[in-house]
Coordinates of C-alpha atoms and ligand atoms in Angstrom, one line a residue:
M1 CA 65.5 61.2 -32.0
R2 CA 65.5 61.7 -35.8
I3 CA 65.7 58.2 -37.1
D4 CA 67.3 59.3 -40.4
R5 CA 70.2 60.6 -38.4
L6 CA 70.6 57.5 -36.3
S7 CA 73.8 55.6 -37.0
H8 CA 73.2 52.1 -38.3
A9 CA 75.6 50.7 -35.7
I10 CA 75.5 51.8 -32.1
L11 CA 77.7 50.5 -29.3
F12 CA 76.1 50.8 -25.9
C13 CA 78.8 50.6 -23.3
G14 CA 78.0 50.1 -19.7
E15 CA 79.2 47.9 -16.9
E16 CA 77.2 45.0 -15.5
G17 CA 73.8 46.2 -14.3
S18 CA 74.1 49.6 -16.1
G19 CA 70.9 49.1 -17.9
A20 CA 72.6 49.2 -21.4
L21 CA 70.5 46.2 -22.6
P22 CA 67.1 47.8 -21.6
L23 CA 68.2 51.0 -23.2
A24 CA 69.0 49.2 -26.5
L25 CA 65.7 47.4 -26.3
S26 CA 63.7 50.6 -25.7
L27 CA 65.4 52.2 -28.7
A28 CA 64.5 49.2 -30.8
Q29 CA 60.9 49.6 -29.5
Y30 CA 60.9 53.2 -30.5
L31 CA 62.2 52.4 -34.0
H32 CA 59.4 49.8 -34.5
C33 CA 56.6 51.6 -32.8
T34 CA 53.9 52.6 -35.4
N35 CA 52.5 55.4 -33.2
K36 CA 55.6 56.9 -31.7
N37 CA 55.6 60.3 -30.0
T38 CA 58.2 62.2 -32.0
V39 CA 58.0 65.2 -29.7
D40 CA 59.1 63.6 -26.5
Q41 CA 60.7 60.7 -28.4
T42 CA 58.9 57.8 -26.8
P43 CA 57.2 54.7 -28.1
C44 CA 53.4 54.6 -27.6
G45 CA 53.6 51.4 -25.5
I46 CA 50.3 50.0 -26.8
C47 CA 50.5 49.5 -30.6
P48 CA 50.9 45.9 -31.8
A49 CA 54.6 46.6 -32.6
C50 CA 55.2 47.8 -29.1
A51 CA 53.4 44.9 -27.6
K52 CA 55.5 42.5 -29.6
T53 CA 58.7 44.3 -28.8
T54 CA 58.1 44.4 -25.1
K55 CA 57.6 40.6 -25.2
L56 CA 60.7 40.3 -27.4
I57 CA 58.8 38.5 -30.1
H58 CA 58.8 41.2 -32.8
P59 CA 60.0 39.5 -36.0
D60 CA 62.3 42.4 -36.8
I61 CA 64.3 42.2 -33.7
H62 CA 67.0 39.6 -33.8
F63 CA 69.4 38.6 -31.1
A64 CA 72.9 37.3 -30.9
V65 CA 74.2 36.4 -27.5
P66 CA 77.0 34.3 -26.1
V67 CA 76.0 30.6 -25.8
N68 CA 77.6 27.3 -25.3
K69 CA 76.5 23.7 -25.2
P70 CA 74.5 22.9 -22.1
K71 CA 74.8 19.7 -20.2
G72 CA 73.2 16.9 -22.3
M73 CA 73.2 18.8 -25.6
T74 CA 74.6 16.4 -28.2
G75 CA 75.6 16.8 -31.9
S76 CA 78.6 18.5 -33.5
R77 CA 76.9 21.6 -34.7
P78 CA 77.9 24.7 -32.6
P79 CA 75.0 26.1 -30.7
V80 CA 73.6 29.5 -31.7
T81 CA 71.2 32.0 -30.0
D82 CA 68.1 30.7 -31.8
D83 CA 68.6 27.3 -30.1
F84 CA 67.9 29.1 -26.8
I85 CA 65.6 31.9 -27.9
E86 CA 62.7 31.1 -25.6
L87 CA 65.1 30.9 -22.6
W88 CA 66.7 34.2 -23.7
R89 CA 63.3 35.9 -23.8
E90 CA 62.5 34.6 -20.4
A91 CA 65.9 35.7 -19.0
C92 CA 65.5 39.2 -20.4
L93 CA 61.9 39.7 -19.4
N94 CA 62.2 38.5 -15.9
N95 CA 65.4 40.3 -15.2
P96 CA 66.2 43.6 -16.9
G97 CA 69.5 43.7 -15.1
L98 CA 70.5 40.3 -16.4
T99 CA 74.2 39.6 -15.9
E100 CA 76.4 37.4 -18.0
Q101 CA 76.6 34.9 -15.1
D102 CA 72.8 34.9 -14.6
W103 CA 72.5 33.9 -18.3
Y104 CA 75.1 31.1 -18.1
N105 CA 73.4 29.7 -15.0
M106 CA 70.1 29.6 -17.0
L107 CA 71.9 27.9 -20.0
D108 CA 73.2 25.4 -17.5
I109 CA 76.7 25.3 -19.1
E110 CA 78.4 24.8 -15.7
N111 CA 81.7 26.7 -15.6
K112 CA 82.0 27.2 -19.3
Q113 CA 81.9 30.7 -20.9
G114 CA 79.6 31.5 -23.8
T115 CA 80.9 32.4 -27.2
I116 CA 79.5 34.3 -30.2
S117 CA 80.8 32.0 -32.9
V118 CA 81.2 32.1 -36.7
A119 CA 78.1 30.0 -37.0
E120 CA 76.2 32.8 -35.1
A121 CA 77.7 35.5 -37.4
E122 CA 76.6 33.4 -40.5
A123 CA 73.1 33.0 -39.0
M124 CA 73.1 36.8 -38.5
L125 CA 73.9 37.3 -42.2
R126 CA 71.2 34.9 -43.3
K127 CA 68.5 36.6 -41.2
L128 CA 69.4 40.1 -42.4
Q129 CA 69.3 39.4 -46.1
F130 CA 65.5 39.4 -46.0
K131 CA 63.3 42.5 -46.0
P132 CA 61.8 43.4 -42.6
F133 CA 58.7 41.4 -41.9
E134 CA 56.4 44.0 -40.2
S135 CA 58.5 47.1 -39.5
S136 CA 60.3 49.4 -41.9
V137 CA 63.6 48.4 -40.4
K138 CA 65.4 45.5 -38.8
V139 CA 67.3 45.6 -35.5
M140 CA 70.1 43.1 -34.6
I141 CA 70.9 43.3 -30.9
I142 CA 74.3 41.7 -30.1
W143 CA 74.6 41.3 -26.4
L144 CA 78.2 41.1 -25.1
P145 CA 79.9 41.3 -28.5
E146 CA 83.2 41.0 -26.7
R147 CA 82.4 37.3 -26.5
M148 CA 82.8 37.0 -30.3
N149 CA 85.9 35.0 -31.3
L150 CA 88.2 36.5 -33.9
P151 CA 86.7 34.9 -37.1
A152 CA 83.2 35.9 -35.9
G153 CA 84.5 39.4 -35.3
N154 CA 85.9 39.7 -38.7
K155 CA 82.6 38.5 -40.3
L156 CA 80.7 41.1 -38.3
L157 CA 83.2 43.8 -39.4
K158 CA 82.4 42.9 -43.0
I159 CA 78.7 43.2 -42.3
L160 CA 79.2 46.6 -40.6
E161 CA 81.3 47.9 -43.5
E162 CA 78.4 47.1 -45.9
P163 CA 75.3 47.0 -43.8
P164 CA 72.2 45.4 -45.3
A165 CA 69.6 48.2 -46.1
G166 CA 67.4 49.3 -43.3
T167 CA 69.3 47.4 -40.6
Y168 CA 70.4 48.7 -37.3
F169 CA 73.1 46.9 -35.2
F170 CA 72.9 47.6 -31.4
L171 CA 76.0 46.2 -29.7
V172 CA 75.6 46.1 -25.9
S173 CA 79.0 45.7 -24.3
E174 CA 80.4 45.6 -20.8
H175 CA 84.0 45.4 -21.9
P176 CA 84.2 47.4 -25.2
Y177 CA 88.1 47.5 -25.0
L178 CA 88.0 43.7 -25.8
L179 CA 86.3 44.4 -29.2
L180 CA 88.2 44.7 -32.4
P181 CA 89.2 48.4 -32.6
T182 CA 87.9 48.3 -36.2
I183 CA 84.5 47.3 -35.0
R184 CA 84.5 49.9 -32.3
S185 CA 85.4 52.7 -34.7
R186 CA 82.5 51.6 -37.0
C187 CA 80.0 52.2 -34.3
M188 CA 78.5 55.3 -32.7
N189 CA 79.4 55.0 -29.0
I190 CA 76.8 55.6 -26.3
P191 CA 78.2 55.2 -22.8
V192 CA 75.5 54.1 -20.3
P193 CA 76.5 55.4 -16.8
P194 CA 76.2 52.9 -14.0
G195 CA 73.0 53.2 -12.1
H196 CA 70.9 53.9 -15.2
L197 CA 68.5 51.2 -14.0
K198 CA 69.3 51.2 -10.4
A199 CA 67.3 54.2 -9.1
P200 CA 63.9 53.1 -10.4
D201 CA 64.7 49.6 -9.3
K202 CA 65.4 50.7 -5.8
E203 CA 62.1 52.6 -5.8
S204 CA 60.2 49.6 -7.0
I205 CA 61.7 47.4 -4.3
R206 CA 60.7 50.0 -1.7
D207 CA 57.1 49.9 -3.2
I208 CA 56.8 46.1 -2.8
E209 CA 58.4 46.2 0.7
E210 CA 56.0 48.9 1.7
L211 CA 53.1 46.8 0.5
L212 CA 54.3 43.7 2.3
D213 CA 54.8 45.6 5.6
L214 CA 51.4 47.4 5.4
C215 CA 49.7 44.0 4.8
L216 CA 51.6 42.4 7.8
A217 CA 50.6 45.3 10.0
G218 CA 47.0 44.7 9.0
K219 CA 46.5 48.3 7.7
A220 CA 43.8 47.6 5.2
S221 CA 43.0 51.3 4.4
L222 CA 46.7 52.1 3.8
V223 CA 47.0 49.0 1.6
L224 CA 44.2 50.5 -0.6
D225 CA 45.9 53.9 -0.6
W226 CA 49.1 52.1 -1.8
A227 CA 47.1 50.6 -4.7
E228 CA 45.6 54.0 -5.6
D229 CA 49.1 55.5 -5.7
M230 CA 50.5 52.6 -7.9
A231 CA 47.6 52.9 -10.3
V232 CA 48.4 56.4 -11.3
R233 CA 52.1 55.7 -12.0
S234 CA 53.4 55.4 -15.6
R235 CA 53.1 52.0 -17.4
E236 CA 56.8 51.7 -17.4
Y237 CA 57.0 52.3 -13.7
Q238 CA 54.3 49.7 -13.1
K239 CA 56.0 47.1 -15.2
N240 CA 59.3 47.7 -13.4
F241 CA 57.5 47.3 -10.1
V242 CA 56.2 43.9 -11.3
N243 CA 59.7 42.8 -12.4
Q244 CA 61.3 43.9 -9.1
S245 CA 58.6 42.3 -7.1
L246 CA 59.1 39.0 -8.9
R247 CA 62.8 39.2 -8.3
L248 CA 62.4 40.0 -4.6
L249 CA 59.8 37.2 -4.1
R250 CA 62.1 34.8 -5.8
E251 CA 64.8 35.6 -3.2
Y252 CA 62.2 35.2 -0.4
F253 CA 61.1 31.9 -1.9
M254 CA 64.7 30.6 -1.9
I255 CA 65.1 31.6 1.8
S256 CA 61.8 29.9 2.7
L257 CA 63.1 26.7 1.0
D258 CA 66.3 27.0 3.0
L259 CA 68.5 27.3 -0.1
P260 CA 70.9 29.9 1.1
D261 CA 73.3 29.3 -1.9
Q262 CA 70.6 30.6 -4.2
V263 CA 70.0 33.8 -2.3
R264 CA 71.4 37.0 -3.7
L265 CA 70.3 39.4 -1.0
D266 CA 72.7 41.2 1.3
R267 CA 72.7 40.6 5.0
E268 CA 70.6 43.6 5.8
Q269 CA 68.0 42.7 3.2
Q270 CA 67.9 39.2 4.6
I271 CA 67.3 40.5 8.2
V272 CA 64.3 42.6 7.1
A273 CA 63.0 39.7 5.0
T274 CA 62.7 37.2 7.9
P275 CA 59.5 38.5 9.6
R276 CA 57.9 38.9 6.2
I277 CA 58.8 35.4 5.1
A278 CA 57.4 34.0 8.3
H279 CA 53.9 34.9 7.0
M280 CA 54.4 33.4 3.6
N281 CA 53.3 29.7 3.2
S282 CA 54.3 27.5 0.3
D283 CA 51.0 28.3 -1.5
F284 CA 51.7 32.0 -1.4
F285 CA 54.6 32.1 -3.8
P286 CA 53.1 30.4 -6.9
K287 CA 49.9 32.4 -6.4
A288 CA 51.8 35.7 -6.0
Y289 CA 53.8 34.9 -9.2
E290 CA 50.6 34.2 -11.1
Q291 CA 49.0 37.5 -9.9
L292 CA 52.1 39.5 -10.8
N293 CA 52.8 37.9 -14.1
A294 CA 49.3 38.6 -15.3
I295 CA 49.8 42.4 -14.8
P296 CA 52.2 43.5 -17.6
E297 CA 50.0 42.2 -20.4
Q298 CA 47.0 43.8 -18.9
I299 CA 48.9 47.1 -18.6
E300 CA 49.9 46.9 -22.2
R301 CA 46.3 46.3 -23.2
N302 CA 45.5 49.5 -21.5
V303 CA 43.3 47.9 -18.9
N304 CA 42.3 50.2 -16.1
A305 CA 45.1 50.0 -13.6
R306 CA 43.1 50.8 -10.5
P307 CA 41.2 47.5 -10.1
L308 CA 44.4 45.7 -11.2
F309 CA 46.5 47.0 -8.3
C310 CA 43.6 47.0 -5.8
S311 CA 43.1 43.3 -6.5
L312 CA 46.9 42.6 -6.2
A313 CA 47.1 44.6 -2.9
F314 CA 44.0 42.7 -1.6
F315 CA 45.5 39.4 -2.6
F316 CA 48.7 40.2 -0.6
F317 CA 46.7 41.5 2.3
V318 CA 44.6 38.4 2.6
S319 CA 47.5 36.0 2.0
L320 CA 49.7 37.5 4.6
Q321 CA 47.2 37.5 7.5
K322 CA 47.8 34.8 10.1
Ligands
ZN1 ZN1 53.9 51.7 -30.2

């Protein structure tokens, strides 16, 4: 992608779970990457800018997302994204397919909906008046811009009409028809088809299920083969595997704690889960999270993936023997 031809305002439209947010984030990563591959148009994945972007801590990526006052938050000031930025990073990183409801559950706002308020639009303006800190450009990601109220929408429209220099706006919308038509027409529209994220996710879930079943069957040599296969996959694939594994184990943990309300697996997935969970004691889950959580950072640091996945597979193998 020729950056000089990229529109300064892009509207990524995709239904829930379409992967529109990860797509916007990967474009932001590409813009900031200091060692990008301009032939196949990919970020390098290992420069300091990429490392910061993948952790969502790059100082030139800003977020505006719908928020509301959680239980127990006092004061008359309307809440803005920055009040919850740590939580937002955690939500995004742990769950690339984050839904609006997932986010509200994390905010703990009960049955209220989030809003992107005028206070948020003003905060946006304040942040964007500065030069970029580390990159040559700034990226403002607005997740679910349809949650902007009218005054906030009008403020954003003014910003889009006269965008601050070197600033890109990525609007990630599930219901673009709810946006002001004047905002929509200011943006380059990129439809993100459903399933953009789903195929690799399914593959990653199969990978972790296969690992669990090989461990339960006591097939040590096949477990090692599994690790060898995983070690030669791309970094993105490996990170996605880690994310999906964390998600699946979270579900298993909820089942093991007998909290069926918290479980988001369908019936078929729950049936195949039962014999696996029978081998997972309460120690297993925190240790497995720790092992998995350590992997993405090491992948980013370009650590040799072979010992990494061998040790992960060995941990599962030992933990699941009874
Ligand atoms: Zn890079």
